Amino acid sequence: MAGAQIMNNLMVKTVEEKVKDNEEKQIKMMMKRQQEKGSTSFKDEIEPFN
């Protein structure tokens, strides 16, 4: 069972990293989708970051 505890600790660390990556991916996906839709208000907010 000790091995499982170590795995859990590793999982927690990687999950936190994955959450950060996913947040970045989601923002990028949202930007892409909004640009495809041609939503000008969202584009105007995002444009400086491109």
Coordinates of N, CA and C in Angstrom, one line a residue:
M1 N 0.8 -1.2 0.0 CA 0.0 0.0 0.0 C 0.9 1.3 0.0
A2 N 2.1 1.1 0.5 CA 3.0 2.3 0.5 C 3.2 2.8 -0.9
G3 N 3.3 1.9 -1.8 CA 3.6 2.3 -3.2 C 2.4 3.1 -3.8
A4 N 1.2 2.7 -3.4 CA 0.0 3.4 -3.8 C 0.0 4.9 -3.3
Q5 N 0.5 5.0 -2.0 CA 0.5 6.4 -1.5 C 1.5 7.3 -2.3
I6 N 2.6 6.7 -2.6 CA 3.6 7.4 -3.4 C 3.0 7.8 -4.7
M7 N 2.3 6.9 -5.4 CA 1.6 7.1 -6.6 C 0.7 8.3 -6.5
N8 N -0.1 8.3 -5.4 CA -1.1 9.3 -5.2 C -0.4 10.7 -5.1
N9 N 0.7 10.7 -4.4 CA 1.4 12.0 -4.2 C 1.9 12.5 -5.6
L10 N 2.4 11.6 -6.4 CA 2.9 11.9 -7.7 C 1.7 12.4 -8.6
M11 N 0.6 11.7 -8.4 CA -0.6 12.1 -9.2 C -1.1 13.5 -8.9
V12 N -1.1 13.8 -7.6 CA -1.5 15.2 -7.2 C -0.7 16.2 -7.9
K13 N 0.7 16.0 -7.9 CA 1.5 17.0 -8.5 C 1.3 17.1 -10.0
T14 N 1.1 16.0 -10.7 CA 0.9 16.0 -12.1 C -0.5 16.6 -12.5
V15 N -1.5 16.3 -11.6 CA -2.8 16.9 -11.8 C -2.8 18.4 -11.8
E16 N -2.0 18.9 -10.8 CA -1.9 20.4 -10.7 C -1.3 21.0 -11.9
E17 N -0.2 20.3 -12.4 CA 0.4 20.8 -13.7 C -0.6 20.7 -14.8
K18 N -1.3 19.5 -14.9 CA -2.3 19.4 -16.0 C -3.3 20.4 -16.0
V19 N -3.8 20.8 -14.8 CA -4.8 21.8 -14.7 C -4.3 23.1 -15.3
K20 N -3.1 23.5 -15.0 CA -2.5 24.7 -15.5 C -2.5 24.6 -17.1
D21 N -2.0 23.5 -17.6 CA -1.9 23.3 -19.0 C -3.3 23.3 -19.6
N22 N -4.3 22.7 -19.0 CA -5.6 22.6 -19.5 C -6.2 24.0 -19.6
E23 N -6.0 24.8 -18.5 CA -6.5 26.2 -18.5 C -5.9 27.0 -19.7
E24 N -4.6 26.8 -19.9 CA -4.0 27.5 -21.1 C -4.6 27.0 -22.4
K25 N -4.8 25.7 -22.5 CA -5.4 25.2 -23.7 C -6.8 25.7 -23.9
Q26 N -7.6 25.7 -22.8 CA -9.0 26.1 -22.9 C -9.0 27.6 -23.4
I27 N -8.1 28.4 -22.9 CA -8.1 29.8 -23.3 C -7.8 29.9 -24.8
K28 N -6.8 29.2 -25.2 CA -6.4 29.2 -26.6 C -7.6 28.7 -27.5
M29 N -8.3 27.6 -27.0 CA -9.4 27.1 -27.8 C -10.5 28.1 -27.9
M30 N -10.8 28.8 -26.7 CA -11.8 29.8 -26.7 C -11.5 30.9 -27.7
M31 N -10.2 31.3 -27.7 CA -9.8 32.4 -28.6 C -10.0 31.9 -30.1
K32 N -9.6 30.7 -30.4 CA -9.8 30.1 -31.7 C -11.3 30.1 -32.1
R33 N -12.1 29.6 -31.2 CA -13.6 29.5 -31.5 C -14.2 30.8 -31.7
Q34 N -13.9 31.8 -30.9 CA -14.4 33.1 -31.0 C -14.0 33.7 -32.3
Q35 N -12.8 33.5 -32.7 CA -12.3 34.1 -34.0 C -13.0 33.5 -35.1
E36 N -13.2 32.2 -35.1 CA -14.0 31.5 -36.1 C -15.4 32.0 -36.2
K37 N -16.0 32.3 -35.1 CA -17.4 32.8 -35.1 C -17.4 34.2 -35.6
G38 N -16.2 34.9 -35.4 CA -16.1 36.3 -35.8 C -16.8 37.2 -34.7
S39 N -16.7 36.8 -33.5 CA -17.2 37.6 -32.4 C -16.3 38.8 -32.1
T40 N -16.7 40.0 -32.6 CA -15.7 41.1 -32.6 C -15.4 41.6 -31.1
S41 N -16.4 41.6 -30.3 CA -16.2 42.0 -28.9 C -15.1 41.2 -28.2
F42 N -15.2 39.9 -28.4 CA -14.2 39.0 -27.8 C -12.9 39.2 -28.4
K43 N -12.9 39.3 -29.8 CA -11.6 39.5 -30.5 C -10.9 40.7 -30.0
D44 N -11.7 41.8 -29.9 CA -11.1 43.1 -29.5 C -10.4 42.9 -28.1
E45 N -10.9 42.1 -27.2 CA -10.3 41.9 -25.9 C -9.1 41.1 -26.0
I46 N -9.1 40.1 -26.9 CA -8.0 39.1 -27.0 C -6.8 39.6 -27.9
E47 N -7.2 40.5 -28.9 CA -6.2 40.9 -29.9 C -4.8 41.2 -29.4
P48 N -4.7 42.0 -28.3 CA -3.4 42.4 -27.8 C -2.5 41.2 -27.4
F49 N -3.1 40.1 -27.1 CA -2.3 38.9 -26.7 C -1.8 38.1 -27.9
N50 N -2.3 38.3 -29.0 CA -1.9 37.5 -30.2 C -0.5 38.0 -30.7

